Coordinates of C-alpha atoms and ligand atoms in Angstrom, one line a residue:
M1 CA -25.5 8.0 -7.7
L2 CA -25.2 5.6 -10.4
A3 CA -22.3 6.0 -11.1
A4 CA -21.1 6.8 -7.5
Y5 CA -22.5 3.2 -6.9
G6 CA -20.8 1.9 -9.9
I7 CA -17.4 3.4 -8.3
A8 CA -17.6 1.7 -5.3
I9 CA -18.3 -1.7 -6.7
L10 CA -15.0 -1.3 -8.8
L11 CA -14.0 -0.2 -6.1
A12 CA -14.4 -3.0 -4.0
M13 CA -13.9 -5.7 -6.8
A14 CA -10.4 -4.0 -7.4
I15 CA -9.0 -5.2 -4.4
H16 CA -10.3 -9.1 -4.7
Y17 CA -8.8 -8.5 -8.2
S18 CA -5.7 -7.5 -6.6
R19 CA -5.7 -10.8 -5.1
P20 CA -3.7 -13.7 -8.2
E21 CA -6.2 -16.4 -6.4
A22 CA -9.2 -14.3 -7.3
L23 CA -8.8 -14.5 -10.8
T24 CA -9.2 -18.1 -10.3
V25 CA -12.9 -17.6 -9.6
S26 CA -15.3 -18.4 -12.7
G27 CA -17.5 -16.0 -13.5
T28 CA -20.1 -18.0 -12.9
N29 CA -19.8 -19.4 -9.0
L30 CA -23.0 -18.5 -7.8
E31 CA -21.5 -18.0 -4.2
L32 CA -19.4 -15.7 -6.0
A33 CA -22.7 -13.8 -7.8
R34 CA -24.0 -13.6 -3.8
S35 CA -21.3 -12.4 -2.5
H36 CA -20.4 -10.2 -4.7
N37 CA -24.3 -9.2 -4.9
R38 CA -23.4 -8.9 -1.4
R39 CA -21.2 -5.9 -1.1
A40 CA -23.0 -4.3 -3.8
V41 CA -26.0 -3.9 -1.8
I42 CA -24.4 -2.5 1.2
E43 CA -21.6 -0.3 -1.0
T44 CA -24.8 1.0 -1.8
V45 CA -26.8 2.0 0.9
R46 CA -23.7 3.3 2.4
L47 CA -22.8 5.7 -0.5
N48 CA -26.0 7.1 -0.7
G49 CA -27.3 6.8 3.2
Q50 CA -30.9 5.9 3.0
L51 CA -32.3 3.7 -0.1
T52 CA -35.1 1.8 -0.6
R53 CA -35.4 -2.1 -1.8
A54 CA -36.9 0.0 -4.8
D55 CA -33.7 2.4 -5.4
L56 CA -32.2 0.0 -4.4
A57 CA -32.7 -2.6 -7.2
R58 CA -32.8 0.3 -10.0
L59 CA -28.9 1.8 -8.8
T60 CA -27.6 -2.1 -8.2
A61 CA -30.3 -4.0 -11.8
L62 CA -30.4 -6.5 -10.0
T63 CA -33.8 -7.5 -9.2
P64 CA -36.2 -6.9 -6.9
Q65 CA -36.7 -10.3 -5.7
T66 CA -32.6 -10.6 -5.1
V67 CA -32.1 -7.2 -3.7
S68 CA -35.4 -8.2 -1.0
N69 CA -34.0 -11.5 -0.7
I70 CA -30.2 -9.3 0.0
A71 CA -31.5 -7.3 1.8
G72 CA -33.4 -9.9 4.3
E73 CA -30.5 -11.6 5.1
L74 CA -28.7 -7.8 5.7
L75 CA -31.2 -6.9 8.9
D76 CA -31.3 -10.3 10.4
A77 CA -27.4 -9.8 10.5
G78 CA -27.5 -6.5 12.3
L79 CA -25.8 -4.8 9.0
L80 CA -28.4 -3.1 7.9
L81 CA -31.2 -1.4 9.5
A82 CA -35.6 -0.4 8.8
G83 CA -36.5 3.3 9.1
E84 CA -39.8 4.1 10.1
P85 CA -42.0 3.6 6.8
L86 CA -42.3 6.3 3.5
R87 CA -46.1 7.8 3.1
D88 CA -46.2 9.5 -0.3
G89 CA -50.1 8.9 -0.7
A90 CA -49.4 6.4 -3.4
R91 CA -51.1 3.0 -4.2
G92 CA -49.2 0.2 -2.7
Q93 CA -47.1 -0.8 0.6
P94 CA -45.0 2.3 2.6
A95 CA -41.2 1.6 1.3
I96 CA -39.3 1.1 4.5
P97 CA -35.7 2.7 3.6
L98 CA -32.7 0.9 4.9
R99 CA -29.2 2.5 6.2
I100 CA -26.2 1.0 7.2
N101 CA -25.3 -0.5 10.9
P102 CA -23.0 1.6 12.3
D103 CA -22.5 -0.5 15.3
G104 CA -23.0 -3.9 12.1
A105 CA -20.0 -4.0 11.7
Y106 CA -16.1 -3.4 12.9
S107 CA -12.2 -3.6 11.2
I108 CA -9.2 -2.6 12.7
G109 CA -6.7 -0.9 10.0
V110 CA -3.1 -0.8 11.5
Q111 CA -0.2 1.6 9.8
L112 CA 3.9 0.3 10.0
D113 CA 6.5 2.8 9.7
Q114 CA 10.0 3.2 9.8
Q115 CA 9.5 4.6 13.0
Q116 CA 5.5 4.2 14.9
L117 CA 2.2 1.5 14.7
V118 CA -1.0 3.6 14.1
A119 CA -4.1 1.6 15.1
V120 CA -7.4 3.2 13.5
A121 CA -10.8 0.9 14.9
V122 CA -13.2 1.9 11.9
D123 CA -17.6 0.5 12.1
L124 CA -19.7 -0.2 9.5
A125 CA -19.9 3.3 8.2
G126 CA -16.6 4.0 8.0
Q127 CA -16.5 6.3 11.0
V128 CA -13.4 5.6 13.2
R129 CA -13.6 4.1 17.0
G130 CA -10.7 4.3 18.4
R131 CA -7.4 5.1 17.6
T132 CA -3.8 4.2 19.3
R133 CA 0.0 4.0 18.4
Y134 CA 3.0 3.1 19.5
P135 CA 6.6 4.7 18.6
A136 CA 8.9 1.8 16.6
S137 CA 11.7 1.6 15.1
R138 CA 12.0 0.8 12.1
P139 CA 9.7 -2.6 13.4
T140 CA 10.6 -5.9 12.1
P141 CA 8.0 -8.9 12.8
A142 CA 9.5 -9.8 15.9
V143 CA 9.4 -6.2 17.0
A144 CA 5.8 -5.3 16.0
L145 CA 3.9 -8.7 16.2
P146 CA 3.6 -7.8 20.0
L147 CA 2.7 -4.0 19.7
I148 CA -0.9 -5.0 16.9
R149 CA -1.5 -7.9 19.8
Q150 CA -0.9 -4.8 21.9
A151 CA -2.4 -2.0 20.2
L152 CA -5.8 -5.2 19.3
A153 CA -6.3 -4.9 23.1
D154 CA -6.3 -1.7 23.8
L155 CA -8.9 -1.3 20.2
R156 CA -11.0 -3.8 21.6
A157 CA -11.1 -2.0 25.3
V158 CA -12.8 0.5 23.0
P159 CA -16.6 1.3 24.8
G160 CA -19.7 0.3 21.9
L161 CA -16.9 -2.0 19.5
D162 CA -18.8 -5.4 20.0
W163 CA -15.7 -7.3 19.1
R164 CA -17.9 -10.7 18.3
R165 CA -18.5 -8.4 15.0
L166 CA -15.1 -7.3 13.5
L167 CA -14.0 -8.7 10.2
G168 CA -10.5 -8.4 9.9
M169 CA -7.4 -6.3 10.4
G170 CA -5.3 -4.6 7.0
L171 CA -2.1 -4.8 7.6
V172 CA -0.6 -1.8 5.5
M173 CA 3.9 -1.5 5.3
P174 CA 5.8 0.3 2.7
G175 CA 6.6 -1.7 -0.6
P176 CA 7.6 -3.2 -2.7
F177 CA 6.9 -7.1 -2.3
G178 CA 9.1 -10.0 -2.8
V179 CA 11.2 -8.3 -4.5
A180 CA 15.2 -9.1 -3.8
G181 CA 17.5 -7.0 -3.3
M182 CA 14.3 -4.3 -2.9
T183 CA 12.1 -5.8 -0.3
S184 CA 13.6 -5.5 3.1
V185 CA 16.5 -3.9 1.7
G186 CA 17.8 0.0 2.0
P187 CA 16.4 2.3 5.0
T188 CA 13.4 3.5 3.8
T189 CA 11.4 -0.7 3.8
L190 CA 11.0 -2.4 6.7
P191 CA 13.3 -5.4 7.2
G192 CA 12.5 -9.1 8.5
W193 CA 9.1 -9.4 6.3
E194 CA 10.0 -10.7 3.3
E195 CA 9.5 -14.0 4.4
V196 CA 5.1 -13.3 6.1
D197 CA 2.7 -13.5 4.4
A198 CA -1.4 -12.8 5.4
A199 CA -2.4 -16.6 5.6
G200 CA 0.5 -16.8 8.1
L201 CA -0.6 -13.5 9.8
Q202 CA -4.2 -14.9 10.4
A203 CA -3.3 -17.9 11.7
T204 CA -0.8 -16.4 14.5
L205 CA -3.7 -13.1 15.1
G206 CA -6.6 -15.5 15.1
L207 CA -8.6 -12.7 12.7
P208 CA -8.8 -12.7 9.2
V209 CA -5.6 -10.1 7.8
L210 CA -5.2 -8.5 3.9
L211 CA -1.6 -7.2 3.3
Q212 CA -1.5 -4.1 1.6
K213 CA 1.2 -1.4 0.5
D214 CA 0.5 2.5 2.0
A215 CA 0.6 3.7 -0.7
T216 CA -1.5 2.4 -2.6
A217 CA -4.5 2.5 1.6
A218 CA -3.2 5.8 1.2
A219 CA -5.3 5.5 -2.2
I220 CA -7.7 4.2 -0.5
G221 CA -8.1 5.6 2.2
E222 CA -8.1 9.3 0.7
R223 CA -10.8 7.8 -2.1
L224 CA -13.0 7.2 1.2
H225 CA -11.5 10.3 3.2
G226 CA -10.5 13.1 1.3
I227 CA -10.2 14.9 -1.7
A228 CA -10.7 12.0 -4.6
S229 CA -13.9 10.9 -3.2
G230 CA -14.9 12.2 -6.7
M231 CA -12.6 11.5 -9.0
Q232 CA -12.4 8.5 -11.2
N233 CA -8.3 7.8 -12.3
F234 CA -6.0 9.6 -10.0
V235 CA -2.1 9.0 -8.9
Y236 CA -1.9 9.7 -4.6
L237 CA 1.9 10.1 -3.9
F238 CA 2.8 9.1 -0.6
V239 CA 5.9 10.4 1.0
G240 CA 7.0 8.2 3.6
H241 CA 10.7 7.1 4.9
G242 CA 10.9 6.0 0.7
L243 CA 7.9 7.4 -1.7
G244 CA 4.9 5.2 -3.5
A245 CA 2.2 5.2 -5.2
G246 CA -1.7 4.3 -5.0
L247 CA -3.1 4.2 -8.4
F248 CA -6.5 4.6 -8.7
L249 CA -7.1 4.0 -12.6
D250 CA -10.6 4.1 -14.6
G251 CA -12.8 4.4 -10.8
R252 CA -10.1 1.3 -9.8
L253 CA -7.7 0.3 -8.2
Y254 CA -4.7 -1.0 -10.0
T255 CA -2.1 -3.1 -7.5
G256 CA -0.6 -5.1 -10.3
L257 CA 0.8 -8.8 -10.8
R258 CA 2.4 -8.3 -7.2
R259 CA 1.1 -6.0 -5.5
N260 CA 3.9 -3.4 -6.4
A261 CA 2.3 -1.4 -9.6
G262 CA 2.8 2.2 -7.8
E263 CA 6.7 1.3 -6.8
V264 CA 7.6 5.0 -8.4
G265 CA 10.2 5.6 -5.5
H266 CA 12.9 3.5 -7.7
M267 CA 11.8 5.1 -10.9
I268 CA 14.4 6.6 -12.0
V269 CA 14.5 10.1 -13.0
M270 CA 18.0 11.6 -12.2
P271 CA 20.3 9.5 -15.0
D272 CA 24.2 9.4 -12.8
G273 CA 22.5 10.3 -10.3
R274 CA 22.5 9.9 -6.6
P275 CA 23.3 5.9 -5.5
C276 CA 20.2 3.9 -4.1
S277 CA 20.0 0.9 -2.5
C278 CA 18.5 -0.9 -5.1
G279 CA 21.6 -0.4 -7.5
N280 CA 21.0 1.8 -9.5
H281 CA 21.9 5.4 -9.2
G282 CA 18.7 9.0 -9.7
C283 CA 15.8 6.9 -7.9
L284 CA 12.8 9.6 -7.4
E285 CA 13.2 8.8 -3.9
R286 CA 16.6 9.0 -3.6
Y287 CA 15.1 13.4 -4.0
V288 CA 11.8 13.0 -2.3
S289 CA 11.1 11.3 0.4
L290 CA 12.0 11.5 4.4
Q291 CA 15.7 9.7 4.6
S292 CA 16.2 12.1 1.7
L293 CA 15.0 14.4 3.7
Y294 CA 17.2 13.6 7.0
E295 CA 20.2 13.4 4.9
T296 CA 20.6 16.5 3.8
L297 CA 20.2 17.0 7.6
G298 CA 22.6 15.0 8.4
W299 CA 20.4 13.2 10.6
Q300 CA 22.0 9.5 11.4
G301 CA 20.3 7.0 13.3
E302 CA 16.2 7.4 14.8
A303 CA 17.5 9.3 17.9
G304 CA 14.2 11.6 19.2
D305 CA 11.7 11.6 17.0
C306 CA 12.7 13.7 13.3
L307 CA 9.3 14.3 12.3
A308 CA 8.1 16.2 15.9
R309 CA 11.5 18.2 14.9
L310 CA 10.6 18.9 11.3
A311 CA 7.7 21.0 12.3
R312 CA 9.8 23.2 14.0
L313 CA 14.0 23.9 12.0
E314 CA 15.4 26.7 12.5
G315 CA 18.4 28.2 11.9
E316 CA 21.2 25.6 9.8
D317 CA 18.1 22.3 9.8
A318 CA 16.4 25.4 8.4
W319 CA 18.5 26.6 5.5
A320 CA 18.5 23.0 5.2
A321 CA 15.2 21.7 4.8
E322 CA 15.0 24.6 1.8
R323 CA 17.6 22.8 0.4
W324 CA 16.4 20.4 0.3
L325 CA 12.8 21.4 -0.5
A326 CA 15.0 23.0 -4.2
M327 CA 16.5 19.3 -5.0
A328 CA 12.7 17.4 -4.4
A329 CA 11.4 19.8 -6.8
R330 CA 13.0 19.5 -9.2
A331 CA 12.8 15.3 -9.3
L332 CA 9.0 15.7 -8.2
R333 CA 8.3 18.2 -11.5
Q334 CA 9.6 15.6 -13.5
A335 CA 7.9 12.9 -12.2
V336 CA 4.8 14.1 -12.4
N337 CA 5.2 14.4 -15.8
I338 CA 5.5 11.2 -16.3
L339 CA 2.7 9.5 -14.3
E340 CA 0.6 12.2 -16.9
C341 CA 1.9 11.5 -19.7
L342 CA 1.5 7.9 -18.4
L343 CA -1.1 7.5 -17.8
D344 CA -4.1 10.8 -18.4
V345 CA -5.7 11.1 -15.2
E346 CA -7.7 13.7 -13.8
G347 CA -4.7 14.7 -10.8
V348 CA -2.2 13.7 -8.9
V349 CA -2.2 13.9 -4.9
I350 CA 0.3 14.1 -2.6
G351 CA 0.2 13.3 1.5
G352 CA 2.2 11.6 3.6
L353 CA 4.2 11.6 6.0
L354 CA 5.7 15.3 6.3
P355 CA 4.9 17.6 8.5
A356 CA 1.9 19.5 6.7
A357 CA 4.0 23.1 6.0
L358 CA 6.8 21.5 4.4
L359 CA 4.6 19.2 2.5
A360 CA 2.7 22.8 1.1
Q361 CA 6.2 24.1 0.7
L362 CA 7.1 21.8 -2.1
V363 CA 3.6 21.6 -4.1
E364 CA 4.4 25.5 -4.3
R365 CA 7.3 24.9 -5.8
L366 CA 6.6 22.7 -8.3
H367 CA 5.0 25.5 -10.2
P368 CA 5.3 25.5 -13.0
L369 CA 5.4 22.1 -13.7
P370 CA 6.2 21.3 -16.9
A371 CA 3.3 20.5 -19.9
S372 CA 2.0 17.0 -20.4
I373 CA -0.6 15.2 -22.2
R374 CA -3.3 15.9 -19.4
Q375 CA -6.1 18.2 -20.6
C376 CA -8.5 18.3 -17.1
D377 CA -10.0 20.8 -15.3
G378 CA -9.0 21.4 -11.5
P379 CA -6.3 21.5 -10.4
R380 CA -3.2 19.3 -11.4
L381 CA -1.7 18.7 -8.1
Q382 CA -3.6 19.5 -5.0
V383 CA -2.7 18.0 -1.2
G384 CA -4.5 15.0 0.6
A385 CA -7.2 15.7 2.8
A386 CA -8.0 12.8 4.4
G387 CA -5.9 13.4 7.0
G388 CA -2.7 12.2 9.0
D389 CA -4.3 8.9 9.9
V390 CA -5.3 8.6 6.2
V391 CA -3.0 5.0 5.5
A392 CA -4.5 3.5 9.0
L393 CA -8.0 4.7 7.0
G394 CA -6.9 2.5 4.2
A395 CA -6.3 -0.5 5.4
A396 CA -9.2 -0.7 8.1
A397 CA -11.1 -0.2 4.4
L398 CA -9.6 -3.1 3.5
P399 CA -11.1 -6.0 5.5
I400 CA -14.7 -4.2 4.7
F401 CA -14.4 -4.2 0.8
D402 CA -13.1 -7.8 0.6
E403 CA -15.9 -10.1 -0.8
F404 CA -14.3 -13.0 0.0
N405 CA -13.9 -12.0 4.6
P406 CA -15.2 -14.8 5.7
G407 CA -16.0 -12.4 8.3
Y408 CA -19.0 -11.2 6.7
E409 CA -20.5 -15.1 6.7
A410 CA -19.0 -16.1 10.1
L411 CA -22.3 -12.6 10.6
L412 CA -24.6 -13.9 8.3
K413 CA -24.6 -17.3 10.0
A414 CA -24.4 -15.9 13.9
S415 CA -28.1 -14.3 12.9
A416 CA -29.8 -17.8 11.8
Ligands
ZN29 ZN1 16.2 3.0 -6.3

């Protein structure tokens, strides 16, 4: 359980570590410590179901007095619930188990990609309480903002959600962020997002907004809801219109200097290969991505719902998909070898927007994988299990894990 606690805290820390401004905060700042300890208590209870104050003190290494103060604050704020006292026949006060109040707080996760907007509302226990989806064709901010507002209105209408307890919204989209010649350029990114930042969105939408790449959000979603829950070191390869990776290393999310770590789509795997919109040749996403698949199929533009069509390929299309699978497997095999040799991870998880049957065929064709330095038991490559909403779920986790989220302060103050 201690390990599980550590993972949760590190995940929480990793998310605020990815924000450059967080690095300027002194480690001795009492408000920071208080906020961090509060998140530690919430996450430890969340991971363990229910715990007494004594359990919490032991697992978090906080003093009983600190745990007692924080627990009191969180109970008053409605983030925790107290259960029936546990009587074990021993002397002393009966211990009161504490658990998460699912309705203590909510969070919204929004995924934007080339063809759609998916939004979910999750509660503090991580359960999905509402979902909505809108088709969208390579949405610019001008197109996406009204859709986000509509999605928020849809979710606001979900029965049982107290909107006053909303912590904020995680908004995720394809990367990279802020790279001249790559951001908003080419068919695998979204146009017009160069100048948009979280602060501007927050001012426009009137709620805390955290921005992240879709592949990073997918790694969070898989960590919380899928097969990576026990993994300390893994790479999540997200096959979207392009290709990105979420990196979870030493029990924490690694996002890099400018949140662009894991932009493996522009890793050159075929020198002198296919030209890429970034100006290079032979980038990985020119072989492993929906965009590369659509090109092999000869599908142009955005006519119809391409994702739905992919699930029922026949005739010439089925043959073209076979050709793509062979080409994609060749490039991906090399990429898995590079990622393992570079990062020494337990495993690579692959998922994304590809229909399940095509993804399974792609994974099957990767074997045998080339040798690498990896020395772990268990599968080297697994298909993600968090489901089609893995990105939106990861996005929804962002405000919940953010220690500096002012939403928490508002809830605590509201209860005072
Ligand atoms: Zn490229």
